[in-house]
Coordinates of C-alpha atoms and ligand atoms in Angstrom, one line a residue:
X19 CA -33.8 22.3 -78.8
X20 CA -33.8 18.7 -80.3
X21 CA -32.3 15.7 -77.6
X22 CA -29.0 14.5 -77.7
X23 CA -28.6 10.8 -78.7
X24 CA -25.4 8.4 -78.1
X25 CA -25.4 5.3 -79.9
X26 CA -22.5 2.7 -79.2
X27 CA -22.7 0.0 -81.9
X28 CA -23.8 2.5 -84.7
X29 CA -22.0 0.6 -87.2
X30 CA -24.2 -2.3 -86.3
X31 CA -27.2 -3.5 -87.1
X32 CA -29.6 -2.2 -84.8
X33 CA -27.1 0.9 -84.2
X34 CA -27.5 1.8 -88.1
X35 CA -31.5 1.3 -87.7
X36 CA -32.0 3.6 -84.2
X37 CA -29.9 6.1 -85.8
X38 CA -32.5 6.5 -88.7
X39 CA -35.0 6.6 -86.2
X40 CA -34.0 9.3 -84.0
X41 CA -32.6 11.7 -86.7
X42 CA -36.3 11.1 -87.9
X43 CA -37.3 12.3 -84.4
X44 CA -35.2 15.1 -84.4
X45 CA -32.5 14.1 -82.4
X46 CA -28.7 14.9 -82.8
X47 CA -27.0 11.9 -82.8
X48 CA -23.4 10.9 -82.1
X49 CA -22.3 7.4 -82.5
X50 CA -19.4 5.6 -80.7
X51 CA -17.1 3.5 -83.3
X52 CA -13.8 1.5 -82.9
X53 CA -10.9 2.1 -84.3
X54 CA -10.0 -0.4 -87.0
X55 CA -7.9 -1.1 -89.9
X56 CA -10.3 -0.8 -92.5
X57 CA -13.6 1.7 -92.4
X58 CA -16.8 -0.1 -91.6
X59 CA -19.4 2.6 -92.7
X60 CA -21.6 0.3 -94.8
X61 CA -24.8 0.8 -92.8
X62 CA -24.4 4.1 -92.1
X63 CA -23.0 5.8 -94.9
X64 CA -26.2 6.8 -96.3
X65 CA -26.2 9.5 -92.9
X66 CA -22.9 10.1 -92.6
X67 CA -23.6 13.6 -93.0
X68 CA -25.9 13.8 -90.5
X69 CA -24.3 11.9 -87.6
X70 CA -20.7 12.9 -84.7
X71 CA -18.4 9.6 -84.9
X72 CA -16.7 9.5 -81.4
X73 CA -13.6 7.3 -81.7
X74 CA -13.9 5.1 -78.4
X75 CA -13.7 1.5 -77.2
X76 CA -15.6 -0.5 -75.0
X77 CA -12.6 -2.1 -73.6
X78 CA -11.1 1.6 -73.0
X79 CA -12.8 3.8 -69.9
X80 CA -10.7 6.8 -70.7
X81 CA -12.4 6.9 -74.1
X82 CA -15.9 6.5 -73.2
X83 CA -15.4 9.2 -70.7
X84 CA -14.0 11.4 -73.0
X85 CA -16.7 10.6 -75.4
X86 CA -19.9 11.3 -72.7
X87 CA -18.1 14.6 -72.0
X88 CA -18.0 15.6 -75.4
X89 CA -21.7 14.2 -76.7
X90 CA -23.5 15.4 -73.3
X91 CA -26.2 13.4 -74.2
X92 CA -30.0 12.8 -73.4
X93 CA -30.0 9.1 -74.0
X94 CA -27.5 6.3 -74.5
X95 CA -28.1 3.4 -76.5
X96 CA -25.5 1.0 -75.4
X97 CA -25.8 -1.6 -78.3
X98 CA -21.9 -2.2 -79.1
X99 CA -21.0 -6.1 -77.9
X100 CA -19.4 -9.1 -79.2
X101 CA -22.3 -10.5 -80.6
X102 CA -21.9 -13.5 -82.5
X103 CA -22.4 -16.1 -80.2
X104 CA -19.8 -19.2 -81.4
X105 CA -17.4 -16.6 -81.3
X106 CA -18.0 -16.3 -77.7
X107 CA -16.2 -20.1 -77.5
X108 CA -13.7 -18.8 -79.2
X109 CA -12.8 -15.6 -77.5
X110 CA -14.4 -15.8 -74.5
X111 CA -12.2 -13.7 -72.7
X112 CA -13.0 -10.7 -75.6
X113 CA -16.3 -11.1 -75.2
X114 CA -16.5 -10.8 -71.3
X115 CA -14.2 -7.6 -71.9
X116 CA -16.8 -6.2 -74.2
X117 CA -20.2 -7.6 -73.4
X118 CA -19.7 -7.4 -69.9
X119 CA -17.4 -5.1 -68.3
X120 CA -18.4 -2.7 -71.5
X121 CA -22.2 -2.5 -70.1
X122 CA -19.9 -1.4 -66.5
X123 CA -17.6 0.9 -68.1
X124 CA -20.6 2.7 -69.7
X125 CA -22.5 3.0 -66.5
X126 CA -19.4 3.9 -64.9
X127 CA -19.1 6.8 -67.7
X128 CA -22.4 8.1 -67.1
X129 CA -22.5 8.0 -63.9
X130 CA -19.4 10.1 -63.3
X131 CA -19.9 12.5 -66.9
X132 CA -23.3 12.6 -67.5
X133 CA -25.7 11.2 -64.4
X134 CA -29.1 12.7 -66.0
X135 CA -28.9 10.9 -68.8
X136 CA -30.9 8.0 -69.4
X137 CA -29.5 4.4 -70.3
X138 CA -30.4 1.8 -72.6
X139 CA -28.7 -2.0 -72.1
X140 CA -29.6 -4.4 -75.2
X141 CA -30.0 -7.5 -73.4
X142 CA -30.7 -10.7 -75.1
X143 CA -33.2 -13.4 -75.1
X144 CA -29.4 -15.5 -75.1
X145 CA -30.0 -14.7 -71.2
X146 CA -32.8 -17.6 -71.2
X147 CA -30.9 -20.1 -72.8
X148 CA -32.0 -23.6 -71.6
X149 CA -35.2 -22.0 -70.8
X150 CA -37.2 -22.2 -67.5
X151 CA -40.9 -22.0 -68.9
X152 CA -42.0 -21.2 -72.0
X153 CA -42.7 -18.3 -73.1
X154 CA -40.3 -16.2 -71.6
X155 CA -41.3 -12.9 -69.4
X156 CA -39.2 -10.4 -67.2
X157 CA -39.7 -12.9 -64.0
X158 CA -38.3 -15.7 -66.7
X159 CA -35.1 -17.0 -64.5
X160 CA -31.7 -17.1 -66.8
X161 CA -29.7 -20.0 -67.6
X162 CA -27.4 -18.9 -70.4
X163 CA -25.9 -21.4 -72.3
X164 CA -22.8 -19.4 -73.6
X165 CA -19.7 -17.2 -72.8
X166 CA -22.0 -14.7 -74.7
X167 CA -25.2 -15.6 -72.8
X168 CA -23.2 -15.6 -69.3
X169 CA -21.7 -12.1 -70.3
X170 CA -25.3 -10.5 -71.1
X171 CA -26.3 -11.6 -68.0
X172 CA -23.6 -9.7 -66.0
X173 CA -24.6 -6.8 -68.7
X174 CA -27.9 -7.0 -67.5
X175 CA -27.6 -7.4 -63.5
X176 CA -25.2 -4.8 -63.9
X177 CA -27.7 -2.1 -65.2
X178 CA -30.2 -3.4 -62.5
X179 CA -27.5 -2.6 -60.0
X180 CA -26.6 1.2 -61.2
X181 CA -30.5 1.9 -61.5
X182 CA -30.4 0.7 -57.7
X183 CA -27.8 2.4 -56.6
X184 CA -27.2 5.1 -57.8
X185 CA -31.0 6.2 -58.6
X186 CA -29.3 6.1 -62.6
X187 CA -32.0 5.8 -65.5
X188 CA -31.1 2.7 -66.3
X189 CA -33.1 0.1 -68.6
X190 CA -32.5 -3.6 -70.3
X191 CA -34.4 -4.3 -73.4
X192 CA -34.7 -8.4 -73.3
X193 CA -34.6 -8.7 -77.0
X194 CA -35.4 -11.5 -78.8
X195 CA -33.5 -12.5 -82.2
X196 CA -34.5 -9.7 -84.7
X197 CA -33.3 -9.6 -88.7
X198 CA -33.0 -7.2 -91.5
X199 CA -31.3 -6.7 -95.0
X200 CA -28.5 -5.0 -92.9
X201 CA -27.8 -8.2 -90.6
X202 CA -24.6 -9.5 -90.7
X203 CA -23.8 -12.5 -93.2
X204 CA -23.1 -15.2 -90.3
X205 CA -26.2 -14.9 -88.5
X206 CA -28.5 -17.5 -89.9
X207 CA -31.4 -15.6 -91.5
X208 CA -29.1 -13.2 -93.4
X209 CA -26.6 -16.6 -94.0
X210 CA -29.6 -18.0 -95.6
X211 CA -31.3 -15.0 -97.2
X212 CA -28.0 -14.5 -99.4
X213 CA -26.9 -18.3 -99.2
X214 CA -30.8 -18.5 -101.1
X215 CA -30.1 -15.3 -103.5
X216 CA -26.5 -17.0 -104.7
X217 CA -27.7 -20.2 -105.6
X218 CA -31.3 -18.4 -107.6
X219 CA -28.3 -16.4 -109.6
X220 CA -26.6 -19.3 -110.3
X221 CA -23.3 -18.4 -108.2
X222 CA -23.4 -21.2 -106.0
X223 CA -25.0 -24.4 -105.8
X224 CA -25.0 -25.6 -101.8
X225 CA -25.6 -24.3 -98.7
X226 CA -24.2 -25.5 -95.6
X227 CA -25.7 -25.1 -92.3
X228 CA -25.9 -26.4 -88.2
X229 CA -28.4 -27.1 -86.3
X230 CA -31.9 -27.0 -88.6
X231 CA -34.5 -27.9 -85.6
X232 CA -33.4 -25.3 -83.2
X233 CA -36.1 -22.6 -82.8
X234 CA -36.4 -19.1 -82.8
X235 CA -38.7 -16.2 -82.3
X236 CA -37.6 -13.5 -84.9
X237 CA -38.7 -10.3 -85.4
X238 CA -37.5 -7.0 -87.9
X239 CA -35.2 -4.5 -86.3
X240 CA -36.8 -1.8 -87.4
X241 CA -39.2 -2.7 -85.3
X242 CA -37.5 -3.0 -81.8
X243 CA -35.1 0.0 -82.4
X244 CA -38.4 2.1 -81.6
X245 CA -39.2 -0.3 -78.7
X246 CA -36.0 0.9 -77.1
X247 CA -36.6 4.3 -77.7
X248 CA -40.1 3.8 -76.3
X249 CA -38.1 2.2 -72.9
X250 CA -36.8 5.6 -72.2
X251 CA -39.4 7.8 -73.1
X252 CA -41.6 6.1 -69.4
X253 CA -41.4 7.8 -66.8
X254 CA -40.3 5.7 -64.7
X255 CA -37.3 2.8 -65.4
X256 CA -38.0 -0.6 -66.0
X257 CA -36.9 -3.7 -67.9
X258 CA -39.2 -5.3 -71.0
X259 CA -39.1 -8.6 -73.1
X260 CA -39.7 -7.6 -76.6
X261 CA -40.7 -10.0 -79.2
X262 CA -43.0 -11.2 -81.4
X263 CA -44.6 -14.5 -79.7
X264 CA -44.5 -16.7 -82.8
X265 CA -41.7 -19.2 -83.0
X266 CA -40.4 -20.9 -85.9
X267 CA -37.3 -23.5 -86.3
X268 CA -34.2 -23.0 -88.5
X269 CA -36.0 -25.6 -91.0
X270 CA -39.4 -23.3 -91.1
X271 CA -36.8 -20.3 -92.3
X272 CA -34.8 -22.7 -95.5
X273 CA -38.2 -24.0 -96.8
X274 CA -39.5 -20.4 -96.7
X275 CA -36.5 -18.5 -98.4
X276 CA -36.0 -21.5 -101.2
X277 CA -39.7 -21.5 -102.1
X278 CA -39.7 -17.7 -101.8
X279 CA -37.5 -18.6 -105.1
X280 CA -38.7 -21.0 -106.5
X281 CA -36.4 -23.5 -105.4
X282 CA -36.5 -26.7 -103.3
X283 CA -34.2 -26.5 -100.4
X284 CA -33.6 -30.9 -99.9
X285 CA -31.6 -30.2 -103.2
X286 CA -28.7 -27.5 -102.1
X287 CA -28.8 -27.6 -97.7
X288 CA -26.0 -29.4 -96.5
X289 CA -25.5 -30.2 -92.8
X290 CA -21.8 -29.1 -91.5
X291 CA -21.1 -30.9 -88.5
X292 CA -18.6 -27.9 -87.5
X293 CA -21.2 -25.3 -87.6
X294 CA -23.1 -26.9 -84.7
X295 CA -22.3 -25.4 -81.0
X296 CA -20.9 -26.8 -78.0
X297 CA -24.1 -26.1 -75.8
X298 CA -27.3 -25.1 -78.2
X299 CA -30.4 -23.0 -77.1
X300 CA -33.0 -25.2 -78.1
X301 CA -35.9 -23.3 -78.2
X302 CA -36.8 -19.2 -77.6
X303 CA -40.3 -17.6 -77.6
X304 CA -41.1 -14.3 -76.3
X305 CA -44.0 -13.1 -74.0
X306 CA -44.1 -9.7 -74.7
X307 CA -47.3 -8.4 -73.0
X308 CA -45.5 -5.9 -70.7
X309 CA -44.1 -4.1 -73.6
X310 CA -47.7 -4.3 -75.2
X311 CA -49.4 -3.1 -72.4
X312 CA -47.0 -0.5 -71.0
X313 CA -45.2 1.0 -74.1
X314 CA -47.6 0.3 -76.6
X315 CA -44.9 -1.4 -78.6
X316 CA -46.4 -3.9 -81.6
X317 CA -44.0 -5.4 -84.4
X318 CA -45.1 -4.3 -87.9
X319 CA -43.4 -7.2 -89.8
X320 CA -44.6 -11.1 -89.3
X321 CA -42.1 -13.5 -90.0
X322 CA -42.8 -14.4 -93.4
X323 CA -42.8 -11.0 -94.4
X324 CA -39.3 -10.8 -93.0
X325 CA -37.8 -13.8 -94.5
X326 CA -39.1 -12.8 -98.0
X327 CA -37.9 -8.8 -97.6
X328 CA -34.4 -10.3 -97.0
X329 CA -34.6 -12.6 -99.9
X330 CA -35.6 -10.1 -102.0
X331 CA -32.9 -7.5 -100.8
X332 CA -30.2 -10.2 -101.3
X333 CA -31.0 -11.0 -104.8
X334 CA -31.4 -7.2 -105.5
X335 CA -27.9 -6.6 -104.2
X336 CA -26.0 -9.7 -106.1
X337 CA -28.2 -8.2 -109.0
X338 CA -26.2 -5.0 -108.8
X339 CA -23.2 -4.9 -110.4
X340 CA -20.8 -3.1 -107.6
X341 CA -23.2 -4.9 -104.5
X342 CA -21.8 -4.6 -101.2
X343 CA -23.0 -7.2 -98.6
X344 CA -24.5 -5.1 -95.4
X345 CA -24.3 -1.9 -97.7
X346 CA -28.3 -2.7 -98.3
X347 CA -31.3 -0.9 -97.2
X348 CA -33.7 -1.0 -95.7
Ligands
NAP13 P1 -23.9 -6.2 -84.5 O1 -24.5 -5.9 -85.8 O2 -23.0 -7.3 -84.3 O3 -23.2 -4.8 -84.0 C1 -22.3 -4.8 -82.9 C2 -21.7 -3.4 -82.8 O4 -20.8 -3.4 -81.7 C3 -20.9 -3.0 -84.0 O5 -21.1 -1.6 -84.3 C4 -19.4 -3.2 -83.5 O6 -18.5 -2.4 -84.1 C5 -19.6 -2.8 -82.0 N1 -18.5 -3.2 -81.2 C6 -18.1 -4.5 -80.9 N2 -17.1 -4.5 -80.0 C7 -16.9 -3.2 -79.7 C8 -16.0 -2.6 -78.8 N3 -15.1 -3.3 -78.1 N4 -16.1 -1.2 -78.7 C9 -16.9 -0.5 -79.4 N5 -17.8 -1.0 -80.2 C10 -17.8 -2.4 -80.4 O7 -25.1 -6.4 -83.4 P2 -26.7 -6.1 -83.5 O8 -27.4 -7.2 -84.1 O9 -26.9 -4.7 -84.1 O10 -27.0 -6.0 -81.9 C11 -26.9 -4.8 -81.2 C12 -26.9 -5.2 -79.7 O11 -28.0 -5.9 -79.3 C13 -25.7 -6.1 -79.3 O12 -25.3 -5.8 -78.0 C14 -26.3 -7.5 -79.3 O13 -25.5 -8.4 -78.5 C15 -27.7 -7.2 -78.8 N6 -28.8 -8.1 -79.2 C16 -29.0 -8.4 -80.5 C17 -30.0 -9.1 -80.9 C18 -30.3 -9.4 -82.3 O14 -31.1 -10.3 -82.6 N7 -29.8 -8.6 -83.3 C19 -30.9 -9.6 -79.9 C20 -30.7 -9.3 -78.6 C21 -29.6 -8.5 -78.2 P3 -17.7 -2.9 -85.5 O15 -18.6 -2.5 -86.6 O16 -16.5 -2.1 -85.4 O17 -17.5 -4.4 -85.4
F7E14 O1 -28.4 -18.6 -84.7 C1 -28.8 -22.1 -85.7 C2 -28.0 -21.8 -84.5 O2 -26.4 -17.1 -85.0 C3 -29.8 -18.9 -84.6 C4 -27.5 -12.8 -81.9 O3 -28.0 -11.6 -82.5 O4 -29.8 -13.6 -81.4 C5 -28.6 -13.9 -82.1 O5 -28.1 -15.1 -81.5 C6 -29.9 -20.4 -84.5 C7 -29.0 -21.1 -83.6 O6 -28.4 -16.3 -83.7 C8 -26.6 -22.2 -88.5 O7 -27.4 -23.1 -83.9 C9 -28.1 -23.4 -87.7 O8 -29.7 -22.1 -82.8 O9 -28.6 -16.5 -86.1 P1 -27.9 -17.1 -85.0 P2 -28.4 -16.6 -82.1 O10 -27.3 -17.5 -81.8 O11 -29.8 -16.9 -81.7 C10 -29.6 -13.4 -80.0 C11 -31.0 -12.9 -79.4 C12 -28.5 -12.5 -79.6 O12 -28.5 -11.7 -78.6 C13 -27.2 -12.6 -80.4 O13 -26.4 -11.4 -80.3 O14 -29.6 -21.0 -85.8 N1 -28.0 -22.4 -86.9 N2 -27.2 -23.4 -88.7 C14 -27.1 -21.5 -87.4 N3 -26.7 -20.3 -86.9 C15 -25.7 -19.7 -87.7 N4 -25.2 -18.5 -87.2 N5 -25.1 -20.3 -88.8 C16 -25.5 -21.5 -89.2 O15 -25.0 -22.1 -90.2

């Protein structure tokens, strides 16, 4: 009989992308989504068919134990969070409901539900913030530099603490920034990628962005969905940084997308004071040589590859006459 596979976060991102991956596999998979005025299906509607929606909140325990009891699953993906970090200014309190106390209220579910099965935490590179040393491993110390940061943190030490002590199957994935067509439209790679595709089709002319030096290692998400998967496959629990180990700034990505085009970017990037943060993280790059070694993990898709499949994508979907932003594949 195939494994049984609980995503939170499945109308996510990375949710949408691990789902694909494990039906692939052969898994059954059930998927955790919020309750909300207006369906938000977009990235999965393409496997509706195949998936179980569980209605459940992060901020509710009663639901996430009803939902463990009625998935009984192998593995759980906990990928739901506030994620957008200047929202994390703005509701901070939201966000330490969700991206912290969630990551307890799901260990506290499994724990009590379902103690065999084995648990995934997406941590963040966010955790590093004003980093320590450069590039950053599993011994890197944190020193996040957001309510969002700070919350992963306690997400993070959190898992460490179940695994410890209550012998649970409990692992963080350190993640480092990682893109697709199906990002959301405020991060900046998908901000630029249709920000780019509007102003090649002629339906805008500027775009206006924060902080261009800051600097990022970004990978596909295809690509570390199966490194998560790979985390709870070992046989024994552990945590791993996964990136690529090549670092770019915010400026490397505009001059890349425009050209990609055709297009200089001097002549339509504006700089928006407001879009800059309180407290930036200057500069992320990722030593994964653990998950190298150990899982066997590799990333399939270099970074200029990535920028130019989501240019691409974008301009494909404002092509279309009924696009969808996020309804995109891959
Ligand atoms: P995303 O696209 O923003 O998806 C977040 C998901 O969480 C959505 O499905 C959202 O549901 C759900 N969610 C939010 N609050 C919830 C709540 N209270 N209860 C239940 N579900 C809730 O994020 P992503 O990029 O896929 O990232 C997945 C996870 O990895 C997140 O935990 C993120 O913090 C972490 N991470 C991401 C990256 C990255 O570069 N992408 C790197 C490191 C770590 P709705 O659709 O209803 O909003
Ligand atoms: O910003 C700069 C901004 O919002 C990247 C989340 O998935 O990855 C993500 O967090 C950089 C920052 O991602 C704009 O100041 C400039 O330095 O795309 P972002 P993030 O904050 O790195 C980590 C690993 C996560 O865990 C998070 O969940 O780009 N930047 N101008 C801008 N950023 C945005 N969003 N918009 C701009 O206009």
């Amino acid at each position: 009989m195939g494994k049984r596979a609980l995503i939170t976060g499945i109308t996510g991102q990375d949710g949408s992308y691990l789902a694909d991956f494990l039906l692939e596999q052969g898994y059954e998979v059930f998927g955790l989504v919020r309750r909300s005025s207006t369906l938000n299906f977009q990235r999965i509607r393409h496997i509706q068919d195949r998936i179980t929606i569980l209605s459940a909140d992060l901020l509710d325990q009663n639901s996430l134990l009803t939902a463990m009891a009625e998935a009984e699953p192998d593995e759980v993906y906990n990928l739901a969070a506030q994620s957008f970090v200047p929202t994390s200014w703005t509701q901070p309190v939201l966000t330490g409901e969700a991206t912290a106390l969630g990551v307890m209220r799901m260990l506290e579910a499994i724990k009590r539900v379902t103690p065999k099965a084995r648990f995934y935490q997406a941590s963040s590179s966010e955790m590093f913030g004003k980093v320590r040393e450069s590039p950053q491993t599993e011994r890197t110390p944190f020193y996040p530099r957001s309510p969002y940061g700070v919350a992963k943190v306690y997400g993070h030490w959190i898992t460490v603490n179940y695994r410890e002590s209550y012998g649970l199957f409990a692992v963080s994935g350190i993640l480092f920034n990682h893109e697709s067509p199906r990002r959301g439209l405020e991060f900046v790679t998908r901000k630029v990628s249709y920000g780019v595709a509007r102003i090649k089709l002629g339906l805008a002319t500027e775009l206006p962005l924060g902080n261009l030096d800051a600097k990022r290692d970004w990978g596909f998400a295809g690509d570390y969905v199966r490194a998560m998967w790979q985390m709870l496959q070992e046989e024994v629990p552990s945590d791993y940084v996964v990136g690529t180990g090549v670092q770019h700034s915010v400026r490397d990505l505009i001059e890349l997308a425009f050209e990609h085009v055709g297009l200089d970017w001097r002549e339509h990037v504006v700089q928006d004071e407001r879009l800059l943060r309180p407290a930036e993280v200057d500069t992320l790059v990722a030593d994964a040589s653990k998950a190298r070694r150990q899982l066997g993990w590799e990333p399939t898709v270099d970074f200029d590859g990535l920028v130019r499949m989501m240019v691409d994508a974008d301009v494909e979907l404002l092509s279309s006459p009924r696009s969808e932003p996020g309804a995109h594949d891959p």
